[in-house]
Structure formats: C-alpha cells, structure tokens
Coordinates of C-alpha atoms and ligand atoms in Angstrom, one line a residue:
Chain Q
M118 CA 93.2 -65.5 5.7
A119 CA 90.7 -66.7 8.3
A120 CA 88.7 -64.0 9.9
I121 CA 89.2 -63.6 13.6
E122 CA 86.5 -65.4 15.6
K123 CA 85.2 -64.1 18.9
K124 CA 83.7 -66.5 21.3
F125 CA 81.4 -65.7 24.1
T126 CA 79.7 -68.0 26.6
L127 CA 77.1 -67.4 29.3
E128 CA 75.8 -70.0 31.8
V129 CA 72.9 -69.3 34.0
P130 CA 70.5 -71.2 36.3
S131 CA 67.5 -72.6 34.5
S132 CA 64.9 -70.0 35.4
T133 CA 62.9 -67.6 33.3
E134 CA 64.1 -64.9 35.6
N135 CA 67.4 -65.1 33.7
L136 CA 66.0 -64.5 30.3
A137 CA 66.5 -60.8 30.6
M138 CA 70.2 -61.4 31.3
I139 CA 70.4 -63.7 28.3
R140 CA 69.0 -61.1 26.1
D141 CA 71.5 -58.5 27.4
F142 CA 74.3 -60.9 26.6
V143 CA 73.0 -61.4 23.1
K144 CA 72.6 -57.7 22.6
R145 CA 76.2 -57.1 23.6
V146 CA 77.5 -59.8 21.3
G147 CA 75.3 -58.4 18.5
R148 CA 76.6 -54.9 18.9
Q149 CA 80.2 -56.2 18.5
T150 CA 79.3 -57.4 15.1
G151 CA 77.9 -54.2 13.8
M152 CA 74.5 -55.7 13.1
E153 CA 71.6 -53.3 12.8
E154 CA 69.6 -52.7 15.9
Q155 CA 66.5 -54.5 14.5
E156 CA 68.6 -57.5 13.7
I157 CA 70.1 -57.6 17.2
F158 CA 66.6 -57.3 18.6
N159 CA 65.5 -60.3 16.5
L160 CA 68.6 -62.3 17.5
E161 CA 67.7 -61.6 21.2
L162 CA 64.2 -62.9 20.5
A163 CA 65.3 -66.1 18.8
V164 CA 67.7 -66.9 21.6
D165 CA 65.2 -66.0 24.3
E166 CA 62.7 -68.5 22.7
A167 CA 65.3 -71.2 22.5
C168 CA 66.3 -70.7 26.1
A169 CA 62.7 -70.4 27.3
N170 CA 62.1 -73.8 25.8
V171 CA 65.0 -75.4 27.6
I172 CA 64.0 -73.7 30.9
E173 CA 60.3 -74.8 30.6
H174 CA 60.3 -78.0 28.6
V175 CA 63.7 -79.6 29.5
Y176 CA 64.4 -78.5 33.0
G177 CA 61.0 -77.4 34.3
N178 CA 62.4 -74.3 35.9
D179 CA 64.8 -76.5 38.1
T180 CA 67.3 -73.7 39.0
S181 CA 70.0 -76.3 39.9
K182 CA 70.2 -77.0 36.2
E183 CA 72.1 -74.7 33.8
V184 CA 71.4 -73.2 30.4
I185 CA 74.4 -72.5 28.3
I186 CA 74.5 -70.0 25.6
R187 CA 77.5 -69.9 23.3
A188 CA 78.0 -67.3 20.6
I189 CA 80.7 -67.2 18.0
C190 CA 81.0 -64.4 15.6
D191 CA 83.3 -63.4 12.7
D192 CA 82.9 -61.0 9.9
K193 CA 80.3 -63.2 8.1
E194 CA 77.9 -64.6 10.7
V195 CA 76.9 -65.0 14.3
R196 CA 76.5 -68.6 15.4
I197 CA 74.6 -69.1 18.6
S198 CA 74.1 -72.4 20.4
V199 CA 71.8 -73.1 23.3
I200 CA 73.0 -76.1 25.2
D201 CA 71.2 -78.3 27.7
M202 CA 72.0 -81.7 29.3
G203 CA 68.4 -82.9 29.1
R204 CA 66.6 -85.8 27.4
G205 CA 67.0 -84.5 23.9
F206 CA 64.3 -83.1 21.7
D207 CA 64.5 -82.2 18.1
P208 CA 62.4 -79.0 17.4
T209 CA 63.3 -79.2 13.7
G210 CA 61.0 -82.2 13.6
V211 CA 58.0 -80.2 14.9
T212 CA 55.7 -78.9 12.2
P213 CA 54.4 -75.6 13.7
A214 CA 50.7 -75.5 13.9
T215 CA 49.0 -72.8 11.8
I216 CA 48.2 -69.6 13.7
D217 CA 44.5 -70.1 12.8
S218 CA 44.4 -73.6 14.4
L219 CA 46.2 -72.3 17.5
V220 CA 43.6 -69.5 17.8
S221 CA 40.6 -71.7 17.3
G222 CA 42.2 -74.2 19.8
R223 CA 42.7 -71.4 22.3
K224 CA 46.3 -72.4 22.7
S225 CA 48.9 -70.0 23.9
G226 CA 51.9 -72.2 22.9
G227 CA 53.5 -73.3 19.7
L228 CA 54.8 -69.9 18.5
G229 CA 58.4 -70.1 19.8
I230 CA 59.9 -72.5 17.3
R231 CA 58.1 -70.8 14.5
L232 CA 59.7 -67.5 15.6
I233 CA 63.2 -69.0 15.8
R234 CA 62.9 -70.4 12.3
A235 CA 61.5 -67.1 10.9
L236 CA 64.3 -65.0 12.5
M237 CA 67.4 -67.1 11.9
D238 CA 69.1 -68.1 8.6
E239 CA 69.9 -71.6 9.8
V240 CA 68.5 -73.8 12.6
S241 CA 69.8 -77.2 13.4
Y242 CA 69.9 -79.5 16.4
E243 CA 72.6 -81.8 17.7
I244 CA 71.3 -84.4 20.1
S245 CA 73.0 -86.7 22.6
P246 CA 70.1 -87.5 24.9
G247 CA 71.0 -87.2 28.6
Q248 CA 74.4 -85.8 27.7
K249 CA 74.3 -82.7 25.7
N250 CA 71.8 -81.2 23.3
E251 CA 72.6 -78.2 21.2
L252 CA 70.3 -76.0 19.2
H253 CA 72.5 -74.2 16.7
M254 CA 71.3 -71.0 15.1
V255 CA 73.1 -69.0 12.5
K256 CA 72.4 -65.4 11.5
R257 CA 74.4 -64.1 8.5
L258 CA 75.6 -60.6 8.7
N259 CA 74.3 -58.1 6.2
S260 CA 71.8 -60.8 5.1
K261 CA 68.6 -59.1 3.9
R262 CA 66.4 -61.8 5.3
R263 CA 64.3 -60.5 8.1
Chain R
M230 CA 69.4 -52.6 31.2
S231 CA 65.9 -53.3 29.9
N232 CA 63.0 -51.8 31.8
P233 CA 61.3 -54.1 34.2
F234 CA 57.7 -55.1 33.5
S235 CA 54.4 -53.7 34.6
V236 CA 50.8 -54.1 33.6
Q237 CA 48.0 -51.6 34.5
V238 CA 44.3 -52.1 34.0
S239 CA 41.6 -49.4 33.9
C240 CA 38.0 -49.5 32.8
D241 CA 35.7 -46.8 31.4
E242 CA 32.8 -46.6 29.0
G243 CA 32.6 -50.4 28.8
L244 CA 36.2 -50.7 27.7
S245 CA 39.1 -52.2 29.5
L246 CA 42.5 -50.6 28.9
I247 CA 45.5 -52.8 29.6
R248 CA 48.7 -50.9 29.5
L249 CA 51.9 -52.9 29.2
E250 CA 55.3 -51.5 30.1
G251 CA 58.7 -53.0 29.8
F252 CA 59.3 -56.5 28.6
V253 CA 56.9 -59.4 28.3
D254 CA 58.8 -62.7 28.2
A255 CA 58.3 -66.1 29.7
H256 CA 59.0 -64.7 33.1
T257 CA 56.5 -61.8 33.0
A258 CA 53.8 -63.1 30.7
P259 CA 51.9 -64.9 33.5
E260 CA 51.2 -61.5 35.0
F261 CA 49.9 -60.2 31.7
E262 CA 47.8 -63.3 31.3
A263 CA 46.3 -62.9 34.8
A264 CA 45.3 -59.3 33.9
V265 CA 43.5 -60.4 30.7
Q266 CA 42.0 -63.4 32.4
N267 CA 40.6 -61.2 35.2
E268 CA 38.8 -59.0 32.7
V269 CA 37.4 -61.9 30.8
V270 CA 36.1 -63.8 33.8
S271 CA 34.5 -60.5 35.0
G272 CA 32.6 -60.4 31.8
R273 CA 34.6 -57.5 30.3
H274 CA 35.3 -58.5 26.7
R275 CA 36.1 -55.2 25.0
L276 CA 39.9 -54.9 25.6
I277 CA 42.5 -52.5 24.4
V278 CA 46.1 -53.5 25.0
D279 CA 48.2 -50.3 24.9
C280 CA 51.8 -51.3 23.9
E281 CA 53.3 -47.8 23.7
K282 CA 55.7 -48.6 26.5
L283 CA 56.2 -52.2 25.6
S284 CA 59.9 -52.6 24.8
Y285 CA 59.9 -56.3 24.0
I286 CA 57.5 -59.3 23.7
S287 CA 58.3 -63.0 23.1
S288 CA 56.0 -65.8 22.2
A289 CA 55.0 -66.3 25.8
G290 CA 53.3 -62.8 25.7
L291 CA 52.0 -63.2 22.1
G292 CA 50.4 -66.5 23.2
V293 CA 48.2 -64.5 25.7
F294 CA 46.6 -62.6 22.9
M295 CA 46.0 -65.8 21.0
S296 CA 44.5 -67.8 23.8
F297 CA 41.8 -65.2 24.6
I298 CA 40.9 -63.8 21.2
E299 CA 38.3 -66.5 20.3
E300 CA 36.6 -66.3 23.6
V301 CA 36.2 -62.5 23.7
R302 CA 35.1 -62.4 20.1
G303 CA 32.6 -65.2 20.8
S304 CA 31.1 -62.9 23.5
G305 CA 30.9 -59.9 21.1
G306 CA 34.1 -58.3 22.2
D307 CA 37.6 -58.0 20.9
I308 CA 41.2 -57.4 21.8
K309 CA 42.6 -54.4 20.0
I310 CA 46.3 -53.8 20.1
C311 CA 47.7 -50.3 19.8
G312 CA 50.9 -48.2 20.1
L313 CA 53.4 -50.8 19.0
L314 CA 57.0 -49.6 18.6
P315 CA 58.3 -50.6 15.1
R316 CA 60.7 -53.2 16.4
V317 CA 57.9 -54.8 18.5
K318 CA 55.4 -54.6 15.7
H319 CA 57.8 -56.5 13.6
T320 CA 57.5 -59.4 16.0
F321 CA 53.7 -59.4 15.7
E322 CA 54.0 -59.4 11.9
I323 CA 56.4 -62.2 11.6
L324 CA 53.7 -64.4 13.2
G325 CA 51.0 -63.0 11.0
F326 CA 49.2 -61.4 13.9
H327 CA 48.2 -58.4 11.7
E328 CA 45.9 -60.8 9.8
I329 CA 44.1 -61.9 13.0
F330 CA 44.2 -58.9 15.2
D331 CA 43.1 -55.3 14.8
I332 CA 46.4 -53.5 15.3
L333 CA 46.1 -49.7 15.6
D334 CA 48.4 -46.8 15.9
N335 CA 47.1 -45.4 19.1
E336 CA 44.5 -45.6 21.8
T337 CA 42.2 -43.0 20.3
I338 CA 41.9 -45.0 17.1
A339 CA 41.4 -48.2 19.0
R340 CA 38.5 -46.6 21.0
Q341 CA 37.0 -45.4 17.7
R342 CA 37.1 -49.0 16.4
F343 CA 35.0 -50.0 19.4
G344 CA 32.6 -47.1 18.5
T345 CA 33.3 -45.2 21.7
A346 CA 35.7 -42.4 20.7
Chain X
M244 CA 69.0 -76.0 55.5
A245 CA 71.5 -74.9 52.9
A246 CA 70.5 -71.8 51.0
I247 CA 70.0 -72.2 47.3
E248 CA 73.0 -71.2 45.4
K249 CA 72.8 -69.6 42.0
K250 CA 75.8 -69.9 39.7
F251 CA 76.5 -67.7 36.7
T252 CA 79.4 -67.8 34.3
L253 CA 80.6 -65.5 31.6
E254 CA 83.5 -66.2 29.2
V255 CA 84.6 -63.4 26.8
P256 CA 87.7 -62.8 24.6
S257 CA 90.5 -61.0 26.3
S258 CA 89.8 -57.4 25.2
T259 CA 89.0 -54.3 27.1
E260 CA 86.1 -53.9 24.6
N261 CA 84.4 -56.6 26.6
L262 CA 84.6 -54.9 30.0
A263 CA 81.2 -53.2 29.5
M264 CA 79.7 -56.6 28.9
I265 CA 81.3 -57.9 32.0
R266 CA 79.9 -55.1 34.1
D267 CA 76.4 -55.7 32.6
F268 CA 76.7 -59.3 33.7
V269 CA 77.8 -58.4 37.2
K270 CA 74.9 -55.9 37.4
R271 CA 72.4 -58.5 36.5
V272 CA 73.8 -60.9 39.0
G273 CA 73.8 -58.2 41.7
R274 CA 70.2 -57.3 41.0
Q275 CA 69.2 -60.9 41.6
T276 CA 70.6 -60.7 45.1
G277 CA 68.7 -57.6 46.1
M278 CA 71.9 -55.7 46.8
E279 CA 71.6 -51.9 46.9
E280 CA 72.4 -50.1 43.6
Q281 CA 75.6 -48.5 45.1
E282 CA 76.8 -51.9 46.2
I283 CA 76.1 -53.4 42.7
F284 CA 78.0 -50.5 41.2
N285 CA 80.9 -51.2 43.4
L286 CA 80.8 -54.9 42.6
E287 CA 80.9 -54.0 38.9
L288 CA 83.9 -51.8 39.5
A289 CA 85.9 -54.4 41.5
V290 CA 85.2 -57.1 38.8
D291 CA 86.1 -54.7 36.0
E292 CA 89.4 -53.9 37.7
A293 CA 90.2 -57.6 38.2
C294 CA 89.3 -58.4 34.5
A295 CA 91.2 -55.4 33.2
N296 CA 94.3 -56.7 35.0
V297 CA 93.9 -60.1 33.3
I298 CA 93.3 -58.6 29.9
E299 CA 96.2 -56.1 30.1
H300 CA 98.8 -57.8 32.3
V301 CA 98.2 -61.5 31.7
Y302 CA 97.0 -61.8 28.1
G303 CA 98.2 -58.4 26.7
N304 CA 94.9 -57.9 24.9
D305 CA 95.3 -61.2 22.9
T306 CA 91.7 -61.8 22.0
S307 CA 92.2 -65.5 21.2
K308 CA 92.5 -65.9 25.0
E309 CA 89.5 -66.0 27.3
V310 CA 88.6 -64.3 30.6
I311 CA 86.2 -66.2 32.7
I312 CA 84.0 -64.6 35.3
R313 CA 82.1 -66.9 37.7
A314 CA 79.6 -65.6 40.2
I315 CA 77.9 -67.7 42.9
C316 CA 75.3 -66.1 45.1
D317 CA 73.2 -67.2 48.0
D318 CA 71.3 -65.3 50.6
K319 CA 74.5 -64.4 52.5
E320 CA 77.1 -63.4 49.9
V321 CA 78.2 -63.0 46.4
R322 CA 81.4 -64.8 45.4
I323 CA 83.0 -63.8 42.2
S324 CA 86.0 -65.4 40.7
V325 CA 88.0 -64.1 37.7
I326 CA 89.9 -66.9 36.1
D327 CA 92.8 -66.9 33.6
M328 CA 95.2 -69.5 32.3
G329 CA 98.2 -67.3 32.5
R330 CA 101.5 -67.4 34.2
G331 CA 100.1 -66.6 37.7
F332 CA 100.4 -63.5 39.7
D333 CA 99.4 -62.9 43.3
P334 CA 98.1 -59.4 43.7
T335 CA 97.6 -60.0 47.4
G336 CA 101.3 -59.8 47.6
V337 CA 101.4 -56.3 46.1
T338 CA 101.6 -53.4 48.6
P339 CA 99.7 -50.7 46.9
A340 CA 101.8 -47.5 46.5
T341 CA 100.4 -44.5 48.4
I342 CA 98.4 -42.1 46.2
D343 CA 100.9 -39.4 47.0
S344 CA 103.8 -41.3 45.7
L345 CA 101.9 -42.2 42.5
V346 CA 101.0 -38.6 42.0
S347 CA 104.6 -37.4 42.4
G348 CA 105.8 -40.2 40.2
R349 CA 103.3 -39.2 37.5
K350 CA 102.1 -42.7 37.4
S351 CA 98.6 -43.7 36.1
G352 CA 98.6 -47.3 37.3
G353 CA 98.5 -49.0 40.7
L354 CA 95.0 -48.1 41.6
G355 CA 93.2 -51.2 40.5
I356 CA 94.2 -53.6 43.2
R357 CA 93.7 -50.9 45.8
L358 CA 90.1 -50.5 44.6
I359 CA 89.4 -54.2 44.6
R360 CA 90.6 -54.5 48.2
A361 CA 88.6 -51.4 49.3
L362 CA 85.4 -52.6 47.7
M363 CA 85.3 -56.3 48.5
D364 CA 85.0 -58.0 51.9
E365 CA 87.4 -60.8 51.0
V366 CA 90.1 -61.1 48.3
S367 CA 92.2 -64.1 47.7
Y368 CA 94.2 -65.7 44.9
E369 CA 94.5 -69.4 43.9
I370 CA 97.4 -69.9 41.6
S371 CA 98.4 -72.8 39.3
P372 CA 100.8 -71.0 37.0
G373 CA 100.2 -71.8 33.3
Q374 CA 97.1 -73.8 34.2
K375 CA 94.5 -71.8 36.1
N376 CA 94.7 -68.7 38.2
E377 CA 91.6 -67.5 40.1
L378 CA 91.1 -64.2 41.9
H379 CA 88.3 -64.8 44.4
M380 CA 86.3 -61.9 45.7
V381 CA 83.6 -62.0 48.3
K382 CA 81.0 -59.4 49.0
R383 CA 78.7 -60.1 51.9
L384 CA 75.1 -59.1 51.5
N385 CA 73.8 -56.4 53.9
S386 CA 77.3 -55.8 55.1
K387 CA 77.7 -52.2 56.0
R388 CA 81.2 -52.0 54.7
R389 CA 81.4 -49.7 51.7
Chain M
M99 CA 73.0 -50.9 28.4
S100 CA 75.4 -48.4 29.6
N101 CA 76.0 -45.3 27.6
P102 CA 78.9 -45.4 25.2
F103 CA 81.7 -43.0 25.8
S104 CA 82.5 -39.5 24.5
V105 CA 84.9 -36.7 25.4
Q106 CA 84.4 -33.1 24.3
V107 CA 86.9 -30.3 24.7
S108 CA 86.3 -26.6 24.5
C109 CA 88.5 -23.6 25.5
D110 CA 87.5 -20.1 26.6
E111 CA 88.9 -17.4 28.9
G112 CA 92.1 -19.4 29.3
L113 CA 90.3 -22.4 30.6
S114 CA 89.9 -25.8 29.0
L115 CA 86.7 -27.6 29.6
I116 CA 86.7 -31.3 29.1
R117 CA 83.3 -32.9 29.2
L118 CA 83.2 -36.7 29.8
E119 CA 80.1 -38.7 28.9
G120 CA 79.3 -42.3 29.5
F121 CA 81.8 -44.7 30.9
V122 CA 85.6 -44.4 31.3
D123 CA 87.1 -47.8 31.7
A124 CA 90.3 -49.4 30.4
H125 CA 88.8 -49.4 26.9
T126 CA 87.9 -45.8 26.7
A127 CA 90.4 -44.2 29.1
P128 CA 93.1 -43.8 26.3
E129 CA 90.7 -41.3 24.5
F130 CA 90.3 -39.3 27.7
E131 CA 94.1 -39.4 28.2
A132 CA 94.7 -38.2 24.7
A133 CA 92.3 -35.2 25.3
V134 CA 94.1 -34.2 28.5
Q135 CA 97.5 -34.7 26.9
N136 CA 96.6 -32.5 24.0
E137 CA 95.7 -29.7 26.3
V138 CA 98.9 -30.0 28.3
V139 CA 101.3 -30.2 25.4
S140 CA 99.5 -27.2 23.9
G141 CA 100.4 -25.3 27.0
R142 CA 96.9 -25.2 28.4
H143 CA 97.2 -26.1 32.1
R144 CA 93.9 -24.8 33.5
L145 CA 91.5 -27.7 33.1
I146 CA 88.0 -28.4 34.3
V147 CA 86.8 -31.9 33.8
D148 CA 83.0 -31.9 33.8
C149 CA 81.7 -35.2 34.9
E150 CA 78.0 -34.4 35.0
K151 CA 77.3 -37.1 32.3
L152 CA 80.0 -39.5 33.5
S153 CA 78.2 -42.7 34.5
Y154 CA 81.2 -44.8 35.5
I155 CA 85.0 -44.5 35.9
S156 CA 87.5 -47.2 36.7
S157 CA 91.1 -46.9 37.8
A158 CA 92.2 -46.6 34.2
G159 CA 90.3 -43.3 34.0
L160 CA 91.3 -42.2 37.5
G161 CA 94.9 -42.7 36.6
V162 CA 94.6 -40.1 33.9
F163 CA 93.9 -37.4 36.6
M164 CA 96.8 -38.7 38.6
S165 CA 99.4 -38.8 35.9
F166 CA 98.8 -35.1 34.8
I167 CA 98.1 -33.3 38.1
E168 CA 101.7 -32.7 39.1
E169 CA 102.6 -31.4 35.7
V170 CA 99.8 -28.9 35.4
R171 CA 100.2 -27.7 38.9
G172 CA 103.9 -27.3 38.3
S173 CA 103.0 -25.0 35.4
G174 CA 100.7 -22.9 37.6
G175 CA 97.5 -24.7 36.4
D176 CA 95.2 -27.2 37.9
I177 CA 92.7 -30.0 37.1
K178 CA 89.4 -29.3 38.7
I179 CA 86.8 -32.0 38.8
C180 CA 83.1 -31.1 38.8
G181 CA 79.6 -32.5 38.5
L182 CA 80.2 -36.0 39.9
L183 CA 77.2 -38.2 40.4
P184 CA 77.1 -39.6 43.9
R185 CA 77.9 -43.1 42.9
V186 CA 80.9 -42.0 40.8
K187 CA 82.0 -39.5 43.5
H188 CA 82.2 -42.5 45.8
T189 CA 84.8 -44.1 43.6
F190 CA 87.0 -41.0 43.7
E191 CA 86.6 -40.9 47.5
I192 CA 87.6 -44.5 48.1
L193 CA 91.0 -43.7 46.6
G194 CA 91.3 -40.4 48.6
F195 CA 91.1 -38.2 45.5
H196 CA 89.2 -35.6 47.4
E197 CA 92.4 -35.0 49.4
I198 CA 94.5 -34.3 46.3
F199 CA 92.0 -32.8 43.8
D200 CA 89.7 -29.9 44.0
I201 CA 86.3 -31.6 43.5
L202 CA 83.4 -29.2 43.0
D203 CA 79.7 -29.4 42.6
N204 CA 79.4 -27.7 39.2
E205 CA 81.2 -25.9 36.4
T206 CA 80.3 -22.4 37.7
I207 CA 82.0 -23.1 41.0
A208 CA 85.0 -24.7 39.2
R209 CA 85.4 -21.6 37.1
Q210 CA 85.2 -19.4 40.2
R211 CA 88.0 -21.4 41.7
F212 CA 90.1 -20.5 38.8
G213 CA 89.1 -16.8 39.4
T214 CA 87.2 -16.4 36.1
A215 CA 83.5 -16.8 37.0
Ligands
LIG451 N1 64.0 -77.8 24.0 C1 62.9 -78.5 24.1 N2 62.8 -79.7 24.7 C2 61.6 -80.4 24.8 N3 60.5 -80.0 24.2 C3 60.5 -78.9 23.5 C4 61.7 -78.1 23.4 N4 61.4 -77.0 22.6 C5 60.1 -77.1 22.3 N5 59.5 -78.2 22.8 C6 58.2 -78.8 22.6 O1 57.7 -78.2 21.4 C7 56.5 -77.4 21.7 C8 56.4 -76.2 20.8 O2 57.4 -75.3 21.3 P1 57.3 -73.7 21.0 O3 57.0 -73.5 19.6 O4 58.5 -73.0 21.5 O5 56.0 -73.2 21.8 P2 55.8 -73.2 23.4 O6 57.1 -73.5 24.1 O7 55.2 -71.9 23.7 O8 54.8 -74.4 23.6 C9 56.5 -77.2 23.2 O9 55.2 -77.0 23.7 C10 57.2 -78.4 23.7 O10 56.3 -79.4 23.9
LIG452 N1 96.4 -60.5 37.0 C1 97.6 -59.9 37.0 N2 98.6 -60.6 36.4 C2 99.9 -60.0 36.3 N3 100.2 -58.9 36.9 C3 99.2 -58.1 37.5 C4 97.9 -58.6 37.6 N4 97.2 -57.7 38.3 C5 98.0 -56.7 38.6 N5 99.2 -57.0 38.1 C6 100.4 -56.1 38.3 O1 100.2 -55.3 39.4 C7 100.3 -53.9 39.1 C8 99.3 -53.1 39.8 O2 98.0 -53.4 39.4 P1 96.8 -52.4 39.5 O3 96.7 -51.9 40.9 O4 95.5 -53.1 39.0 O5 97.1 -51.2 38.6 P2 97.3 -51.1 37.0 O6 96.8 -52.3 36.4 O7 96.6 -49.8 36.7 O8 98.8 -50.9 36.9 C9 100.1 -53.9 37.6 O9 100.7 -52.8 37.0 C10 100.7 -55.2 37.1 O10 102.1 -55.1 37.0

C-alpha cells in the first residue's frame, strides 16, 4: 500500500529577508516526519542555501519575483524542490572549489552548493530556461548519512 | 521563531571580541562582514568570534571567516572561533573549517591561544 | 506611487496538525509589516479560525485536500485569503449565536466566525461552489480597532 | 516555534486543578476536553484551569469552557480560570467570557473563591 504523502508549499517574495520564514517552514515540515533535530537543522540549511542562490543569483533580490519551496514527505523520505522562473542554471555542473583555494583567493562564495550536496542524499536539477527551474533535493528518513 | 541577529564588538588587551547572536544567513551576514572589516581596516588583526549565542549560520556567514583569514594571518593575527553549539559546529565541520580555523570551546581558551589569558 | 506589495502563499494538507504551521506563517508575515505583537497574535487567531473551519467543515480532515493561505501586504493593510475547493459556504450569512445561548445549550462551537469578525477590519467571501471558495480578511495597519 | 501542548490534572481539597501549557487549538483542544470531561464524569465539579503557561487558545479551546460551565454550576461547582497572559486574556474578553466566567489573576485567588485558600 502506498504511504500517505503530505505536500506543503511556500511562496515568498525574492528577498533574503524571507530566508528565516523559509527555514521555519522547513522546520515545521521536518518535525512532521519525526526526523531528528540535527537532521531538521541540516535540512533547513540546505534549503536556505538553495533559496539564497535563487534570491541572489537568479532574481537579484527583485522582490516582485517569487521563490517557491515545495516539500513532499512520506514515511521514507522528504523531497524538497526550490523553484524559480529564471534563466536556468545547473549547479550540479559546478565543481566546487576546494576550501584552500577559496581561502587563498580571499573569496567568500562557493560554499553553498557544497553544503547542499553534503547535507542531502540526492540533488538534481530540472531546467526549462525562462519557464521553470527546479532544484530537487531528497533526504531519506533514518538515513545515517550526515 | 528564531532569534533575530546581533553582532557586538569590544576590544581589550589587543584583542577584538566579536559576539554573534541569533542567526547569520544571507540577510544578516553583511552586518557581520562589516564588523570584521571594520576591525581589519583599523589594523586590529587578532579576532575572537564568540558564537555561544549563535543559533544558526549559513554559507553567507561562513564565507566571512574565509574571506578575511588570509589577510589577518598575513598581518600576524588570526580569527579564533569559540563557543559553537554542537549543531552549529557540525556546519563548520562539514566544510572542513576545523582544518583551517582554530575552533575552541570558549573565550578563555581562545584568549590563551593568543597568549593573553 | 503604488506601495510595494508583498505576496506570500502557504499550502498545507487539510489537517488540524498544520494549524501551528499556519500560525507561524501568519506571524512571519505580520512581523514584516511592523504590526504590534498583539495585532499579529490576533491575526494568527483569525486565520487559524478560518483554516480550522475549512479543515473541519469543508474537508473533514481529509489530508489529501489542501488549504491555501494567501497573504498580501503593503504599507496600508494585510489582506489574507483562505482558499478551499469545497462546496462553498458563506459564513457572512451566519448570525453568530449569543454566548448566553451557546452556554445554556452546552455547545462548544459557534465562536470561530464571531472571533474572525471581531478581530478583522473586513471579512468577505467569494464563492464558486466546487471550484474555489475564498474567505477574504483585511486588517488595516495602525488601525486602532482591536 | 510555539510550545507544544500539555494538560496536567491534579486534585486536592476537593478541587481539581487543570494546568494548560502551550497552545490549545483545534488540534489539541480534544485533549483538554477529555481532561475536563474526566473530572466532570467522576463527579468533580470544582475546577480551576491554570493558564499561566497557556500561550494561545482558539475557539476550539474556548468552546470547552463553554460546553461544561452549565453542567458544573448545575452541580454546585464552577470552572475558574486563572493566570491568563495579557494577549490570551484579550481573546477571552473579545468573546465576553469575563461576563460569564470567574477569571482570576492566580491560583491562590481562585482557591479563595472556592473558599479553600
Ligand atoms: N540558482 C542559481 N542560479 C544561477 N547561478 C547560481 C545558482 N546557484 C549558484 N549559482 C552560481 O554558482 C556559484 C556558487 O554558488 P554557491 O556555492 O551557492 O556559493 P555562493 O552563492 O556563495 O557564491 C554562485 O556564485 C553563482 O555564480
Ligand atoms: N468554511 C466553512 N464551510 C462550511 N461550513 C462552515 C464553514 N465555516 C463555518 N461553517 C459552519 O458554521 C458554523 C459556525 O462556525 P464557527 O463559528 O467557526 O464555529 P465552529 O466551527 O466551532 O462550529 C460551523 O459549525 C459550521 O457548521
């Protein structure tokens, strides 16, 4: 028998001011799955990073644009998608710089995608440039991967 | 609700103590960055960032540590990080920050590391 | 010049378990408007009541159905709509029973709509039975009405 | 995050003290109702509901007070409400509960009202 899926959606203006609200949303969803607090915290962080990228790199803080976060959970996993209507970018194609090279280059960026990949079990991107781009992230429940 | 954010800076004995409180995300990181920047341009390169009341940090905040560490070390200083809550420490560790930064339990130990306990 | 509008949307499965999440969402929206804490608290209560009615009276806690909460704020007011796809019911047509009659009838219901009306500045209902029903609530900013 | 919900019941000197904590909404009200119901069916009609730690109540919770008040008063008892935070008291007042219920500052005063301070 198929497990019951629960679906949650949040849409907010593209502004870093709304990241706290996005994390709250993710926390609430995570609590419904019975995930451990550290896992929920990590999920918040991964989604924050994905949304911050959309807000900063896709929409340039244009608050007339919207960031959409969709979460679907069942008894096995939480799937979260961050959706934008921007030009389309595939972060899975980026090879994250080493921390050492970032440090010696005095760069402050380049850590977000690395965090997302480290924190989630699956990361994929579905691109329709100008129409809809979705970053899909999956976290399996009771998975021991940090 | 998460705590809002604040950053407090104080100087004594040639050390700058930067206390972070609440969350550092892409929204609040610029304020943290400005605080560190202000120390560095004023020639203060011995920094302790006290994270006892830091509830959350994302890459935007972590990037602040990264972008200044070479400069302060080049001037004979350092950025020491102390008081991390376990869940926040985990974020630093995922990125390998413990291999680059001196991460200490509390302010006292951080001061000792600078040789001014 | 038109004030900048901020639009927020939350969609959750129809379950009372999600009321806490809905209140969190409303709190976050309220904080962005600079409303006083008591006003935000009251806004949370009004939206909670409207959503509880949809969850209980429209969808009967059928979690495969969704409750949609849309909030639009500018510098003058917060407009919140609670949207369902149910059979359509016009609470503005209900004359709330007096508290005395509820007490003597040992009834526990009948307070929700009364609260919504007392707490909000405007309440209206837009019905397309079976398609989309929207309960619109408006709270003006800096209005002195409790 | 709001606190979760809990309800605790204790009896002494012929009074039942029901302590509410966290939020009472349509999700948690049934638990509150069951606690009141249990007192009433057990013949205990002198109830104090301590709301000191009650952070929020919606009509689902207010309805519990309403649906039992006639019955307990009919049996010579009462439901006294105490310890309301200002923002929560406001909710009770909007609905005119202060005209129907004895709403008191704290448990001690509520006990005095029952004549067993
Ligand atoms: N959604 C996106 N759209 C466009 N570009 C992006 C997106 N996400 C990331 N990027 C690009 O990839 C780079 C690395 O991203 P990230 O690792 O998150 O670090 P940061 O955002 O701090 O630079 C960014 O600087 C940006 O150029
Ligand atoms: N959205 C709705 N759809 C259908 N019926 C509703 C709706 N909202 C309210 N009602 C009806 O109006 C009555 C009064 O609602 P309310 O004042 O909220 O009290 P309660 O929900 O506690 O009974 C409800 O009992 C229900 O029959």
